[in-house]
Short mmCIF file of C-alpha atoms in Angstrom, two decimals:
data_model
loop_
_atom_site.label_atom_id
_atom_site.label_comp_id
_atom_site.label_asym_id
_atom_site.label_seq_id
_atom_site.Cartn_x
_atom_site.Cartn_y
_atom_site.Cartn_z
CA ARG A 1 23.90 -17.45 7.20
CA ARG A 2 26.54 -20.18 7.47
CA GLU A 3 24.04 -22.53 9.12
CA GLN A 4 21.44 -21.83 6.44
CA ALA A 5 24.00 -22.47 3.69
CA ARG A 6 25.08 -25.71 5.35
CA LEU A 7 21.52 -27.01 5.68
CA ARG A 8 20.54 -25.69 2.22
CA ALA A 9 22.87 -28.28 0.69
CA SER A 10 20.55 -31.03 2.02
CA VAL A 11 17.35 -29.70 0.42
CA LEU A 12 15.84 -32.05 -2.17
CA GLU A 13 13.76 -30.17 -4.76
CA GLU A 14 12.19 -33.24 -6.32
CA ASP A 15 9.51 -35.82 -5.49
CA THR A 16 10.98 -38.58 -3.32
CA GLU A 17 7.82 -40.43 -2.22
CA PRO A 18 5.75 -43.00 -4.19
CA TRP A 19 2.46 -41.17 -3.42
CA GLN A 20 3.75 -38.03 -5.13
CA LYS A 21 3.86 -39.86 -8.45
CA GLU A 22 0.42 -41.50 -8.19
CA PRO A 23 -2.76 -40.11 -9.81
CA GLN A 24 -4.71 -38.01 -7.28
CA PHE A 25 -1.97 -38.87 -4.75
CA SER A 26 -3.76 -42.16 -4.03
CA GLY A 27 -1.07 -43.29 -1.56
CA LEU A 28 -1.37 -40.12 0.52
CA HIS A 29 -3.41 -40.52 3.72
CA ARG A 30 -2.06 -37.95 6.24
CA VAL A 31 -1.23 -34.27 5.70
CA GLY A 32 0.22 -32.16 8.51
CA GLY A 33 0.04 -28.44 9.19
CA VAL A 34 1.97 -26.27 11.65
CA ASP A 35 1.48 -22.79 13.07
CA LEU A 36 2.70 -20.51 15.87
CA SER A 37 0.37 -17.97 17.45
CA TYR A 38 1.94 -15.36 19.71
CA CYS A 39 0.49 -13.99 22.93
CA LYS A 40 -0.79 -10.45 22.47
CA GLY A 41 1.78 -8.05 23.86
CA ASP A 42 4.23 -10.85 24.72
CA GLU A 43 6.50 -11.99 21.90
CA SER A 44 8.37 -14.33 24.25
CA ARG A 45 5.50 -16.84 24.51
CA ALA A 46 3.52 -18.56 21.81
CA CYS A 47 1.24 -21.48 21.16
CA ALA A 48 2.83 -24.06 18.87
CA SER A 49 0.28 -26.10 16.96
CA LEU A 50 0.69 -29.27 14.91
CA VAL A 51 -2.31 -30.95 13.31
CA VAL A 52 -2.59 -34.01 11.11
CA LEU A 53 -5.52 -34.34 8.72
CA SER A 54 -6.77 -37.29 6.75
CA TYR A 55 -6.40 -37.07 2.98
CA PRO A 56 -8.41 -36.51 0.85
CA ASP A 57 -11.21 -36.01 3.43
CA LEU A 58 -9.29 -33.33 5.39
CA GLU A 59 -10.65 -34.42 8.78
CA VAL A 60 -8.50 -33.75 11.86
CA LEU A 61 -6.86 -36.96 13.15
CA TYR A 62 -4.42 -35.43 15.65
CA GLN A 63 -3.70 -32.11 17.28
CA ASP A 64 -0.98 -30.89 19.62
CA CYS A 65 -1.23 -27.34 20.97
CA ARG A 66 0.97 -26.16 23.79
CA MET A 67 2.54 -23.00 25.15
CA VAL A 68 6.23 -22.65 24.36
CA PRO A 69 8.90 -20.07 25.20
CA VAL A 70 10.29 -18.18 22.20
CA THR A 71 13.81 -17.04 22.95
CA ALA A 72 15.27 -15.97 19.58
CA PRO A 73 14.39 -12.46 18.35
CA TYR A 74 12.59 -11.95 15.04
CA VAL A 75 15.09 -11.09 12.30
CA ALA A 76 13.90 -10.88 8.69
CA GLY A 77 15.17 -13.84 6.68
CA PHE A 78 15.92 -15.86 9.81
CA LEU A 79 12.39 -16.65 11.09
CA ALA A 80 13.18 -20.38 11.19
CA PHE A 81 15.72 -19.93 14.02
CA ARG A 82 12.87 -18.47 16.09
CA GLU A 83 10.12 -20.98 15.27
CA VAL A 84 11.54 -24.25 13.93
CA PRO A 85 12.96 -25.66 17.21
CA VAL A 86 9.51 -25.86 18.85
CA LEU A 87 7.94 -27.23 15.66
CA VAL A 88 10.59 -29.95 15.44
CA GLU A 89 9.79 -30.87 19.07
CA ALA A 90 6.09 -31.14 18.18
CA VAL A 91 6.89 -33.49 15.28
CA GLN A 92 9.16 -35.59 17.52
CA ARG A 93 6.42 -35.87 20.18
CA LEU A 94 4.01 -37.14 17.53
CA GLN A 95 6.56 -39.65 16.25
CA GLN A 96 7.05 -40.99 19.79
CA GLU A 97 3.44 -40.96 21.01
CA GLU A 98 1.39 -41.67 17.86
CA PRO A 99 3.84 -42.92 15.22
CA GLN A 100 1.02 -44.32 13.08
CA LEU A 101 -0.25 -40.75 12.61
CA GLN A 102 3.02 -39.26 11.33
CA PRO A 103 2.19 -36.94 8.43
CA GLN A 104 3.48 -37.90 4.99
CA VAL A 105 3.91 -34.21 4.15
CA LEU A 106 3.87 -30.96 6.14
CA LEU A 107 2.32 -27.67 5.00
CA VAL A 108 4.06 -24.69 6.58
CA ASP A 109 2.79 -21.13 6.96
CA GLY A 110 5.83 -19.47 5.37
CA ASN A 111 8.28 -19.81 2.51
CA GLY A 112 10.57 -22.53 1.25
CA LEU A 113 12.95 -21.75 -1.62
CA LEU A 114 11.22 -18.37 -2.02
CA HIS A 115 13.73 -16.76 0.35
CA PRO A 116 16.82 -14.52 0.08
CA ARG A 117 19.11 -17.55 0.51
CA GLU A 118 16.67 -20.13 -0.86
CA PHE A 119 16.20 -21.54 2.62
CA GLY A 120 12.98 -20.42 4.26
CA ILE A 121 11.21 -21.98 7.23
CA ALA A 122 9.64 -24.79 5.14
CA CYS A 123 13.11 -25.88 3.95
CA HIS A 124 14.54 -25.62 7.47
CA LEU A 125 11.75 -27.71 9.03
CA GLY A 126 11.90 -30.22 6.17
CA VAL A 127 15.63 -30.81 6.46
CA LEU A 128 15.55 -31.14 10.29
CA THR A 129 12.56 -33.55 10.32
CA ASP A 130 13.40 -35.21 6.97
CA LEU A 131 9.71 -34.92 6.04
CA PRO A 132 8.42 -33.58 2.71
CA CYS A 133 7.53 -29.92 3.33
CA ILE A 134 5.74 -27.23 1.34
CA GLY A 135 5.90 -23.49 1.98
CA VAL A 136 2.59 -21.63 1.73
CA ALA A 137 2.84 -17.86 2.23
CA LYS A 138 0.07 -15.25 2.14
CA ASN A 139 2.32 -12.41 0.93
CA LEU A 140 5.05 -12.08 -1.67
CA LEU A 141 8.58 -11.94 -0.29
CA HIS A 142 10.62 -9.45 -2.33
CA VAL A 143 13.65 -11.53 -3.34
CA ASP A 144 15.67 -12.02 -6.54
CA GLY A 145 14.00 -9.05 -8.21
CA LEU A 146 10.45 -10.20 -7.41
CA VAL A 147 8.24 -7.25 -6.48
CA ARG A 148 4.54 -6.67 -6.05
CA ASP A 149 4.45 -4.09 -8.83
CA GLU A 150 1.68 -3.31 -11.33
CA LEU A 151 2.76 -6.17 -13.62
CA HIS A 152 2.56 -8.64 -10.74
CA LYS A 153 -0.86 -7.30 -9.71
CA GLU A 154 -2.06 -7.64 -13.31
CA GLN A 155 -0.88 -11.26 -13.43
CA VAL A 156 -2.70 -11.94 -10.16
CA ARG A 157 -5.87 -10.38 -11.59
CA SER A 158 -5.57 -12.71 -14.60
CA LEU A 159 -6.10 -15.72 -12.29
CA GLN A 160 -9.85 -16.01 -12.81
CA ARG A 161 -10.62 -19.46 -11.47
CA SER A 162 -9.71 -21.55 -8.46
CA GLY A 163 -6.57 -23.58 -9.15
CA GLU A 164 -5.04 -21.24 -11.73
CA ALA A 165 -1.40 -20.35 -11.14
CA PHE A 166 1.67 -18.72 -12.67
CA PRO A 167 5.40 -19.13 -11.90
CA LEU A 168 7.51 -16.68 -9.91
CA THR A 169 10.70 -16.29 -11.93
CA GLY A 170 13.44 -14.19 -10.36
CA THR A 171 15.94 -12.04 -12.25
CA SER A 172 18.38 -14.95 -11.85
CA GLY A 173 16.09 -16.93 -14.16
CA LYS A 174 15.21 -19.45 -11.44
CA VAL A 175 11.58 -20.30 -10.72
CA LEU A 176 11.31 -19.78 -6.95
CA GLY A 177 7.63 -20.62 -6.52
CA MET A 178 4.13 -20.35 -7.90
CA VAL A 179 1.34 -17.83 -7.38
CA LEU A 180 -1.88 -19.81 -6.85
CA ARG A 181 -5.49 -18.69 -6.76
CA SER A 182 -6.57 -21.24 -4.19
CA HIS A 183 -10.30 -20.51 -3.97
CA SER A 184 -12.87 -18.94 -6.27
CA ASN A 185 -14.20 -16.74 -3.43
CA SER A 186 -10.83 -15.06 -2.80
CA SER A 187 -8.85 -13.03 -5.32
CA ARG A 188 -5.89 -12.87 -2.90
CA PRO A 189 -3.40 -15.54 -3.99
CA LEU A 190 -1.07 -17.86 -2.14
CA TYR A 191 2.68 -18.08 -2.76
CA VAL A 192 3.67 -21.75 -2.88
CA SER A 193 7.29 -22.90 -2.80
CA VAL A 194 9.28 -26.09 -2.37
CA GLY A 195 10.41 -26.87 1.16
CA HIS A 196 11.99 -30.33 0.98
CA ARG A 197 11.49 -33.65 -0.81
CA VAL A 198 8.78 -32.37 -3.15
CA SER A 199 8.67 -30.87 -6.63
CA LEU A 200 7.02 -27.50 -7.26
CA GLY A 201 4.36 -29.08 -9.46
CA THR A 202 3.41 -31.57 -6.74
CA ALA A 203 3.46 -28.83 -4.10
CA VAL A 204 0.99 -26.67 -6.04
CA SER A 205 -1.30 -29.61 -6.85
CA LEU A 206 -1.44 -30.70 -3.21
CA VAL A 207 -2.05 -27.20 -1.84
CA ARG A 208 -4.84 -26.78 -4.39
CA ALA A 209 -6.39 -30.09 -3.28
CA CYS A 210 -6.25 -29.06 0.41
CA CYS A 211 -8.11 -25.76 0.04
CA ARG A 212 -11.72 -25.61 1.19
CA PHE A 213 -11.16 -21.88 1.70
CA ARG A 214 -8.28 -19.60 0.71
CA ILE A 215 -5.83 -21.11 3.25
CA PRO A 216 -5.11 -24.85 2.89
CA GLU A 217 -6.96 -26.80 5.55
CA PRO A 218 -3.93 -28.22 7.46
CA ILE A 219 -2.51 -24.71 8.06
CA ARG A 220 -5.98 -23.25 8.64
CA GLN A 221 -6.80 -25.85 11.31
CA ALA A 222 -3.41 -25.41 13.01
CA ASP A 223 -4.02 -21.66 13.14
CA ILE A 224 -7.62 -21.94 14.40
CA ARG A 225 -6.64 -24.37 17.15
CA SER A 226 -3.61 -22.39 18.32
CA ARG A 227 -5.68 -19.18 18.57
CA GLU A 228 -8.44 -21.03 20.41
CA PHE A 229 -5.84 -22.46 22.82
CA LEU A 230 -4.54 -18.93 23.52
CA ARG A 231 -8.07 -17.65 24.16
CA ARG A 232 -8.70 -20.42 26.67
#
C-alpha cells in the first residue's frame, strides 16, 4: 500500500503529448498492447506478450512473446506487483533493440484509476515506463460504491450503438472511468480508465478507434499471440 501511494503521486491524469490534442490523433503512429497468459495448472509460469501496432491501420509492427517466471502471489488490488515487472522488462527490451518502434501509448488489460487506491496496473506500468497508459478492463471492479446492480445493468443496456459511453462516478463524486460499448456486435461493455499521461476523454476516444471487435486490437493481438506461444 505504501509503494502504491508513493507511485500514485506521480500519475498524470491529463494529456501530455502533442498527438493527444490533434484531430483524429494525426501524430499517433504506434499503439502498444500488453498481456500475460498463464500456463494451465501452473500459476508460476506465464507468457508475457508486448505488441506494437501501426495507427490508424492497426497492423502488427512488433511482437515479443516469451516465457517468464511469476514469483509474486495473486492478491486482489495488488495485481501489478505480480505482472508489471515482466512487462517493464518487455518495454525495456523494445527500447534497446527497436527504439524506433517504441509505442506512443500502451493499452493494458486491467484498470488504471478504477482501483481501490486509484492505482491499478495501467497506472503502475505507466509510471514505471513513463509512457502514456490506458486501462481497459472487461469487468467492473467494485470500488468507491460502484456495483453491477440493476441500475448499472440498465445503463449498460441503454448503450445502443458502438462508441456510446457513460461515466463511472463513485460515491466520492469522482469520475473513475467510463463504460464503453466498443462494438455494435457486443452488448458487453469495456471499462476504460486513465493509467498515466492521458485524459479520460482521450483514453475513451482512442480505445474506441482501436476496436475492430469488442477488445481493442493492441490488447487482442497481445492476447492471441501469447496464447498461441503457450500452445506451441
